[in-house]
Amino acid sequence: MKIRRFSTTDVDFDSNLKALLAFETAQDDSIDIVVADILKDVKKRGDAAVLEYTNRFDKTSASSLAELEISQAELTAALNGLPVDQREALKTAADRVRTYHEKQLMSSWSYTEADGTLLGQQVTSLDRVGLYVPGGKAAYPSSVLMNAIPAKVAGVKELIMVVPTPNGERNQLVLAAAAISGVDRVFCLGGAQAVGALAYGTETVPQVDKVVGPGNAYVAAAKRRVFGVVGIDMVAGPSEILVICDGKTNPDWVAMDLFSQAEHDELAQAILLSPDADFLDKVNASILKLVEGMPRKDIIRTSLTDRGALIQVRDLEEAAEICNYIAPEHLELSMDEPLAFSKTIKHAGAIFMGRNTCEALGDYCAGPNHVLPTSRTARFSSPLGVYDFQKRSSLIMVSAEGAQTLGKVAATLAYGEGLQAHARSAEYRLKS
Amino acid sequence: MKIRRFSTTDVDFDSNLKALLAFETAQDDSIDIVVADILKDVKKRGDAAVLEYTNRFDKTSASSLAELEISQAELTAALNGLPVDQREALKTAADRVRTYHEKQLMSSWSYTEADGTLLGQQVTSLDRVGLYVPGGKAAYPSSVLMNAIPAKVAGVKELIMVVPTPNGERNQLVLAAAAISGVDRVFCLGGAQAVGALAYGTETVPQVDKVVGPGNAYVAAAKRRVFGVVGIDMVAGPSEILVICDGKTNPDWVAMDLFSQAEHDELAQAILLSPDADFLDKVNASILKLVEGMPRKDIIRTSLTDRGALIQVRDLEEAAEICNYIAPEHLELSMDEPLAFSKTIKHAGAIFMGRNTCEALGDYCAGPNHVLPTSRTARFSSPLGVYDFQKRSSLIMVSAEGAQTLGKVAATLAYGEGLQAHARSAEYRLKS
């Protein structure tokens, strides 16, 4: 395998970097058409439609949606049935994620002006949220924790999880994670039909206010289509890591950190920036040496060959500039004084500081969320958080005195815009 | 004209209410196809494409995009050229909007655990934002203030406004608002081509990180399509007001408040809830009496006839329940003790409290933003704010000691998910 090697002094570096990062999710029209039909049918026929699609796609033979609901008792049993080390690890992770997210809670605020006018914002939680959890090979219990816990911390009253169970197989780790996170109801549903059931509601599945969680192309297309009827989280692209290293970290560590991203899937992207050319050579050697021992070596090889790169920079300042252009999902600062350096980072989903802080710790149990903006969207968006399950209402209470001054201003501007009813309603409150 | 009259005791009230609120933006496929082609062309040919579309659709004859940029001097001249009362009103409104939004600024935070592990979030602003301002009849200077000021308060370095100028006509009030709000650059561009120029960047128009602001169906379709390449604000539906009144407010005032929403466009929705049937009669009479004197009476009549309603409720508690179902964009609480009552409101874009607080004050100058969630989306979204122009990066710095405990937890969970590189990268940090 051969990994791309760039230097920022290459004459064509800028265009090479741009090409390396280029990634456009081809919006597949055929998928979109299928999804549109399923959604329309679920909206119209409710339970009956959802049941038919589920039995067909997941090869089940349920006779009602109620049969596909998993009881709280089964969730608890799944948790109690785990090996002790897994159960304890899951609990530790959940506790740490909860503690961190509790710091994100937003509060209502207001202030009163001299004339008695009150202004502010009232913060409330969403009432009901749907959590999509993929089935099969990409069924990650950590993903249940990361999506469910912020919602519950925000105060969401009812959290409804859907997870496809092809051939009726239920993933015990996923159910255990649901138990730990306080998920209120779980249905064995997946695909566009599950998203439709959550967005529109059916006789059995209650309508939610927002749908979050990862899924395949059908799920992503369905989420895009129901956006507006319900809220959605971001549609995620392939996972990415950018490591900036001063050259003094064990090259095996850095290689393995790059693998931990590359092993996700063939489209994942792992990039290393360092001012030290020898160090880049050493990491390259570590990669070649270590990849053979990895169970997911084929995926790692494809990912690193197609989308990986080792890039020599002039200095760490230049690395920060490049990072701000890339706006990576995960950023590791494997160097001395990483905290000071982090102040120069404007755009990144999560910043992992210091040689000890491998990204995997953040994926599972450090506390911060592992749902992060991908594909350069960290330029304008944030990790999933409690704030995604709270929202604000403006508060405006104008005093009789305030209505005199504000009324004149509003009327002047309203007349300027040709909106006379606006002007008149303000003028009615003026004491002549 | 005849306005719908419901009572919550009607046997078919629930279905009537649902039908009243039903509104689905028909996504027009023909518009979408045109927009997709324009965006593709702008992405490929840059300035040349934008110039062609602009000259064609806006009937201009510019020979370069540079010609379509408006200088800061022209913005200042527009401001200085306004009648004194308009200029002063605009300044007062801008100052109040700025003061209110400054309270929304988010700050970075972090905490350190007993073992020295640091966790937190770093808050940064977006670098560059595009602000779409409609031309022609819907050109509202207040909209420039409401979109531009939060971005500048957030610390956005470059704010680029686009506004179509059909036949080359420049709206002086809009340019004056841009001057007051600190907009950095203004281009006379509109439609999907303007959105494309901002999202992809051209030789002359810099690429932005987010596009905000209202627009017609072409602009909305273009924003949906570039979402992901850049951030966008919500795609707004028709404007709505819900008034809850105890029956003790002057019925003319309430009628005019309903008009102030209805005059926006034929699809706007104005609803009044009151436990007092006589009061509903009186407001009905006020509507019939006052509508004749309104310059926009045709729009008001259509809006109130097609989408308005006067609804008798059992009591104010029931009104709050109905409000929480409707999740209105604007909510007026025209009653005694509105602040106490507001605590029972879970879902509303903005809450206007007390008989003096007509919605028009909030549209222009009270301080809070007038860009609010419509079509029941207040169930899961918030007014536009400074927080829409800031974003967060997770901060994780695990100490050597922390890496021992967290590493074991992460490795256990990673092996459980079949992600061995994740596990190994955590285990590398364990001191054996």
mmCIF file of C-alpha atoms in Angstrom, chain B residues 142-354:
data_model
loop_
_atom_site.group_PDB
_atom_site.id
_atom_site.type_symbol
_atom_site.label_atom_id
_atom_site.label_comp_id
_atom_site.label_asym_id
_atom_site.label_seq_id
_atom_site.Cartn_x
_atom_site.Cartn_y
_atom_site.Cartn_z
ATOM 1 C CA SER B 142 -35.857 45.690 9.168
ATOM 2 C CA SER B 143 -34.942 42.284 7.787
ATOM 3 C CA VAL B 144 -31.408 43.522 7.049
ATOM 4 C CA LEU B 145 -31.010 44.604 10.686
ATOM 5 C CA MET B 146 -32.423 41.354 12.074
ATOM 6 C CA ASN B 147 -30.109 39.137 10.006
ATOM 7 C CA ALA B 148 -26.954 41.256 9.923
ATOM 8 C CA ILE B 149 -26.688 42.466 13.514
ATOM 9 C CA PRO B 150 -26.628 39.011 15.203
ATOM 10 C CA ALA B 151 -23.886 37.936 12.777
ATOM 11 C CA LYS B 152 -21.749 40.972 13.564
ATOM 12 C CA VAL B 153 -22.375 40.612 17.314
ATOM 13 C CA ALA B 154 -21.211 36.988 17.022
ATOM 14 C CA GLY B 155 -17.937 38.251 15.575
ATOM 15 C CA VAL B 156 -18.377 37.233 11.931
ATOM 16 C CA LYS B 157 -15.475 38.905 10.175
ATOM 17 C CA GLU B 158 -17.030 39.360 6.761
ATOM 18 C CA LEU B 159 -20.724 39.762 6.067
ATOM 19 C CA ILE B 160 -21.623 39.759 2.407
ATOM 20 C CA MET B 161 -25.074 40.914 1.369
ATOM 21 C CA VAL B 162 -26.731 40.167 -1.950
ATOM 22 C CA VAL B 163 -29.842 42.006 -3.096
ATOM 23 C CA PRO B 164 -31.358 41.853 -6.554
ATOM 24 C CA THR B 165 -31.828 45.223 -8.240
ATOM 25 C CA PRO B 166 -34.239 44.623 -11.122
ATOM 26 C CA ASN B 167 -33.703 47.289 -13.797
ATOM 27 C CA GLY B 168 -30.844 48.579 -11.688
ATOM 28 C CA GLU B 169 -33.077 50.158 -9.047
ATOM 29 C CA ARG B 170 -31.433 50.306 -5.639
ATOM 30 C CA ASN B 171 -33.640 50.487 -2.526
ATOM 31 C CA GLN B 172 -32.202 53.313 -0.414
ATOM 32 C CA LEU B 173 -33.773 52.095 2.862
ATOM 33 C CA VAL B 174 -32.197 48.657 2.408
ATOM 34 C CA LEU B 175 -28.773 50.169 1.653
ATOM 35 C CA ALA B 176 -29.101 52.449 4.683
ATOM 36 C CA ALA B 177 -29.910 49.433 6.869
ATOM 37 C CA ALA B 178 -26.814 47.675 5.513
ATOM 38 C CA ALA B 179 -24.716 50.711 6.442
ATOM 39 C CA ILE B 180 -26.112 50.786 9.989
ATOM 40 C CA SER B 181 -25.668 47.045 10.494
ATOM 41 C CA GLY B 182 -22.013 46.980 9.479
ATOM 42 C CA VAL B 183 -22.444 44.837 6.350
ATOM 43 C CA ASP B 184 -18.983 44.517 4.769
ATOM 44 C CA ARG B 185 -19.774 44.067 1.081
ATOM 45 C CA VAL B 186 -22.942 44.334 -0.997
ATOM 46 C CA PHE B 187 -23.546 42.855 -4.449
ATOM 47 C CA CYS B 188 -26.575 43.575 -6.648
ATOM 48 C CA LEU B 189 -27.370 39.907 -7.190
ATOM 49 C CA GLY B 190 -30.439 37.807 -6.557
ATOM 50 C CA GLY B 191 -32.093 34.461 -7.198
ATOM 51 C CA ALA B 192 -30.465 31.048 -7.262
ATOM 52 C CA GLN B 193 -27.382 32.537 -8.959
ATOM 53 C CA ALA B 194 -26.718 34.747 -5.918
ATOM 54 C CA VAL B 195 -27.074 31.798 -3.548
ATOM 55 C CA GLY B 196 -24.737 29.751 -5.759
ATOM 56 C CA ALA B 197 -22.148 32.549 -5.857
ATOM 57 C CA LEU B 198 -22.130 32.743 -2.045
ATOM 58 C CA ALA B 199 -22.064 28.962 -1.516
ATOM 59 C CA TYR B 200 -19.358 28.068 -4.044
ATOM 60 C CA GLY B 201 -17.556 31.378 -4.376
ATOM 61 C CA THR B 202 -16.604 32.935 -7.729
ATOM 62 C CA GLU B 203 -13.657 35.044 -8.893
ATOM 63 C CA THR B 204 -15.383 38.134 -7.454
ATOM 64 C CA VAL B 205 -17.774 36.874 -4.765
ATOM 65 C CA PRO B 206 -15.998 35.160 -1.841
ATOM 66 C CA GLN B 207 -17.258 31.774 -0.630
ATOM 67 C CA VAL B 208 -19.185 32.031 2.636
ATOM 68 C CA ASP B 209 -19.782 29.524 5.426
ATOM 69 C CA LYS B 210 -23.514 30.131 5.855
ATOM 70 C CA VAL B 211 -26.317 31.766 3.880
ATOM 71 C CA VAL B 212 -29.194 33.400 5.766
ATOM 72 C CA GLY B 213 -32.176 35.554 4.873
ATOM 73 C CA PRO B 214 -35.572 35.199 3.221
ATOM 74 C CA GLY B 215 -36.250 34.800 -0.494
ATOM 75 C CA ASN B 216 -38.712 33.543 -3.087
ATOM 76 C CA ALA B 217 -39.255 29.907 -4.130
ATOM 77 C CA TYR B 218 -36.090 29.876 -6.280
ATOM 78 C CA VAL B 219 -33.965 31.179 -3.433
ATOM 79 C CA ALA B 220 -35.505 28.672 -1.008
ATOM 80 C CA ALA B 221 -34.859 25.787 -3.418
ATOM 81 C CA ALA B 222 -31.269 26.951 -3.927
ATOM 82 C CA LYS B 223 -30.677 27.158 -0.168
ATOM 83 C CA ARG B 224 -31.994 23.621 0.328
ATOM 84 C CA ARG B 225 -29.628 22.389 -2.392
ATOM 85 C CA VAL B 226 -26.459 24.064 -1.092
ATOM 86 C CA PHE B 227 -27.158 22.970 2.500
ATOM 87 C CA GLY B 228 -24.170 20.932 3.603
ATOM 88 C CA VAL B 229 -21.721 22.879 1.417
ATOM 89 C CA VAL B 230 -22.672 25.861 3.574
ATOM 90 C CA GLY B 231 -24.995 26.269 6.533
ATOM 91 C CA ILE B 232 -28.445 27.772 5.993
ATOM 92 C CA ASP B 233 -31.104 29.211 8.269
ATOM 93 C CA MET B 234 -34.587 27.718 8.260
ATOM 94 C CA VAL B 235 -36.726 27.880 5.160
ATOM 95 C CA ALA B 236 -39.636 29.981 6.392
ATOM 96 C CA GLY B 237 -43.318 29.358 5.740
ATOM 97 C CA PRO B 238 -46.091 31.972 5.820
ATOM 98 C CA SER B 239 -46.167 34.232 8.879
ATOM 99 C CA GLU B 240 -48.582 33.498 11.747
ATOM 100 C CA ILE B 241 -50.013 35.158 14.840
ATOM 101 C CA LEU B 242 -51.990 33.631 17.691
ATOM 102 C CA VAL B 243 -53.640 36.057 20.097
ATOM 103 C CA ILE B 244 -54.917 34.771 23.436
ATOM 104 C CA CYS B 245 -57.150 37.367 25.043
ATOM 105 C CA ASP B 246 -59.148 37.362 28.255
ATOM 106 C CA GLY B 247 -61.743 39.589 26.620
ATOM 107 C CA LYS B 248 -60.712 42.797 28.330
ATOM 108 C CA THR B 249 -58.565 44.354 25.583
ATOM 109 C CA ASN B 250 -59.999 46.941 23.195
ATOM 110 C CA PRO B 251 -61.374 44.789 20.328
ATOM 111 C CA ASP B 252 -60.085 47.313 17.770
ATOM 112 C CA TRP B 253 -56.565 46.722 19.087
ATOM 113 C CA VAL B 254 -56.874 42.977 18.720
ATOM 114 C CA ALA B 255 -58.405 43.303 15.253
ATOM 115 C CA MET B 256 -55.535 45.517 14.122
ATOM 116 C CA ASP B 257 -52.992 43.067 15.588
ATOM 117 C CA LEU B 258 -54.593 40.299 13.531
ATOM 118 C CA PHE B 259 -54.413 42.584 10.467
ATOM 119 C CA SER B 260 -50.731 43.239 11.073
ATOM 120 C CA GLN B 261 -50.109 39.575 10.380
ATOM 121 C CA ALA B 262 -52.728 39.139 7.690
ATOM 122 C CA GLU B 263 -51.409 42.053 5.629
ATOM 123 C CA HIS B 264 -48.111 40.229 4.963
ATOM 124 C CA ASP B 265 -49.601 37.923 2.383
ATOM 125 C CA GLU B 266 -52.661 35.890 1.468
ATOM 126 C CA LEU B 267 -51.227 32.774 3.121
ATOM 127 C CA ALA B 268 -50.511 34.444 6.474
ATOM 128 C CA GLN B 269 -52.474 33.064 9.399
ATOM 129 C CA ALA B 270 -54.132 35.024 12.232
ATOM 130 C CA ILE B 271 -56.032 33.230 15.014
ATOM 131 C CA LEU B 272 -57.691 34.574 18.145
ATOM 132 C CA LEU B 273 -58.499 32.459 21.224
ATOM 133 C CA SER B 274 -60.773 33.778 23.962
ATOM 134 C CA PRO B 275 -63.104 32.288 26.559
ATOM 135 C CA ASP B 276 -65.421 35.253 25.992
ATOM 136 C CA ALA B 277 -67.940 34.704 23.155
ATOM 137 C CA ASP B 278 -69.140 38.319 23.267
ATOM 138 C CA PHE B 279 -65.581 39.498 22.884
ATOM 139 C CA LEU B 280 -65.128 37.320 19.801
ATOM 140 C CA ASP B 281 -68.259 38.960 18.363
ATOM 141 C CA LYS B 282 -66.838 42.374 19.087
ATOM 142 C CA VAL B 283 -63.496 41.606 17.456
ATOM 143 C CA ASN B 284 -65.389 40.250 14.459
ATOM 144 C CA ALA B 285 -67.281 43.538 14.244
ATOM 145 C CA SER B 286 -64.045 45.526 14.595
ATOM 146 C CA ILE B 287 -62.504 43.541 11.767
ATOM 147 C CA LEU B 288 -65.407 44.273 9.439
ATOM 148 C CA LYS B 289 -65.391 47.944 10.422
ATOM 149 C CA LEU B 290 -61.616 48.513 10.207
ATOM 150 C CA VAL B 291 -60.673 46.482 7.165
ATOM 151 C CA GLU B 292 -62.154 49.027 4.757
ATOM 152 C CA GLY B 293 -59.645 51.645 5.857
ATOM 153 C CA MET B 294 -56.582 49.468 5.265
ATOM 154 C CA PRO B 295 -54.493 50.056 2.131
ATOM 155 C CA ARG B 296 -53.762 46.305 1.993
ATOM 156 C CA LYS B 297 -57.406 45.331 2.586
ATOM 157 C CA ASP B 298 -57.542 42.797 -0.248
ATOM 158 C CA ILE B 299 -54.660 40.799 1.152
ATOM 159 C CA ILE B 300 -56.100 41.049 4.678
ATOM 160 C CA ARG B 301 -59.532 39.868 3.531
ATOM 161 C CA THR B 302 -58.154 36.857 1.705
ATOM 162 C CA SER B 303 -55.832 35.892 4.530
ATOM 163 C CA LEU B 304 -58.492 36.152 7.258
ATOM 164 C CA THR B 305 -61.163 34.415 5.174
ATOM 165 C CA ASP B 306 -58.956 31.540 4.028
ATOM 166 C CA ARG B 307 -56.739 30.964 7.034
ATOM 167 C CA GLY B 308 -58.003 33.038 9.971
ATOM 168 C CA ALA B 309 -60.196 31.897 12.886
ATOM 169 C CA LEU B 310 -61.884 33.153 16.036
ATOM 170 C CA ILE B 311 -61.964 30.327 18.566
ATOM 171 C CA GLN B 312 -63.912 30.183 21.800
ATOM 172 C CA VAL B 313 -62.097 28.252 24.530
ATOM 173 C CA ARG B 314 -63.399 26.986 27.883
ATOM 174 C CA ASP B 315 -60.771 28.950 29.798
ATOM 175 C CA LEU B 316 -57.265 30.341 29.441
ATOM 176 C CA GLU B 317 -55.694 27.037 30.504
ATOM 177 C CA GLU B 318 -57.280 25.383 27.504
ATOM 178 C CA ALA B 319 -55.974 28.247 25.371
ATOM 179 C CA ALA B 320 -52.440 27.431 26.530
ATOM 180 C CA GLU B 321 -52.917 23.780 25.547
ATOM 181 C CA ILE B 322 -54.106 24.739 22.091
ATOM 182 C CA CYS B 323 -51.242 27.190 21.750
ATOM 183 C CA ASN B 324 -48.747 24.452 22.582
ATOM 184 C CA TYR B 325 -50.257 22.328 19.832
ATOM 185 C CA ILE B 326 -50.176 25.196 17.304
ATOM 186 C CA ALA B 327 -46.655 26.321 18.317
ATOM 187 C CA PRO B 328 -47.248 29.724 16.718
ATOM 188 C CA GLU B 329 -44.555 31.974 15.284
ATOM 189 C CA HIS B 330 -45.957 34.999 17.163
ATOM 190 C CA LEU B 331 -48.034 34.699 20.334
ATOM 191 C CA GLU B 332 -49.766 37.662 21.967
ATOM 192 C CA LEU B 333 -50.933 37.222 25.552
ATOM 193 C CA SER B 334 -53.435 40.068 25.822
ATOM 194 C CA MET B 335 -54.467 39.544 29.434
ATOM 195 C CA ASP B 336 -53.703 40.325 33.061
ATOM 196 C CA GLU B 337 -50.600 38.630 34.524
ATOM 197 C CA PRO B 338 -49.187 37.554 31.187
ATOM 198 C CA LEU B 339 -45.741 36.777 32.632
ATOM 199 C CA ALA B 340 -47.146 34.099 34.944
ATOM 200 C CA PHE B 341 -49.214 32.697 32.082
ATOM 201 C CA SER B 342 -46.130 32.563 29.816
ATOM 202 C CA LYS B 343 -44.659 29.812 32.003
ATOM 203 C CA THR B 344 -47.380 27.496 30.698
ATOM 204 C CA ILE B 345 -46.288 28.120 27.098
ATOM 205 C CA LYS B 346 -43.899 25.478 25.803
ATOM 206 C CA HIS B 347 -43.872 26.167 22.086
ATOM 207 C CA ALA B 348 -43.872 29.608 20.452
ATOM 208 C CA GLY B 349 -41.381 31.629 18.444
ATOM 209 C CA ALA B 350 -41.916 34.863 20.369
ATOM 210 C CA ILE B 351 -44.248 35.661 23.242
ATOM 211 C CA PHE B 352 -45.662 39.211 23.355
ATOM 212 C CA MET B 353 -47.002 39.869 26.822
ATOM 213 C CA GLY B 354 -49.596 42.379 27.921
#
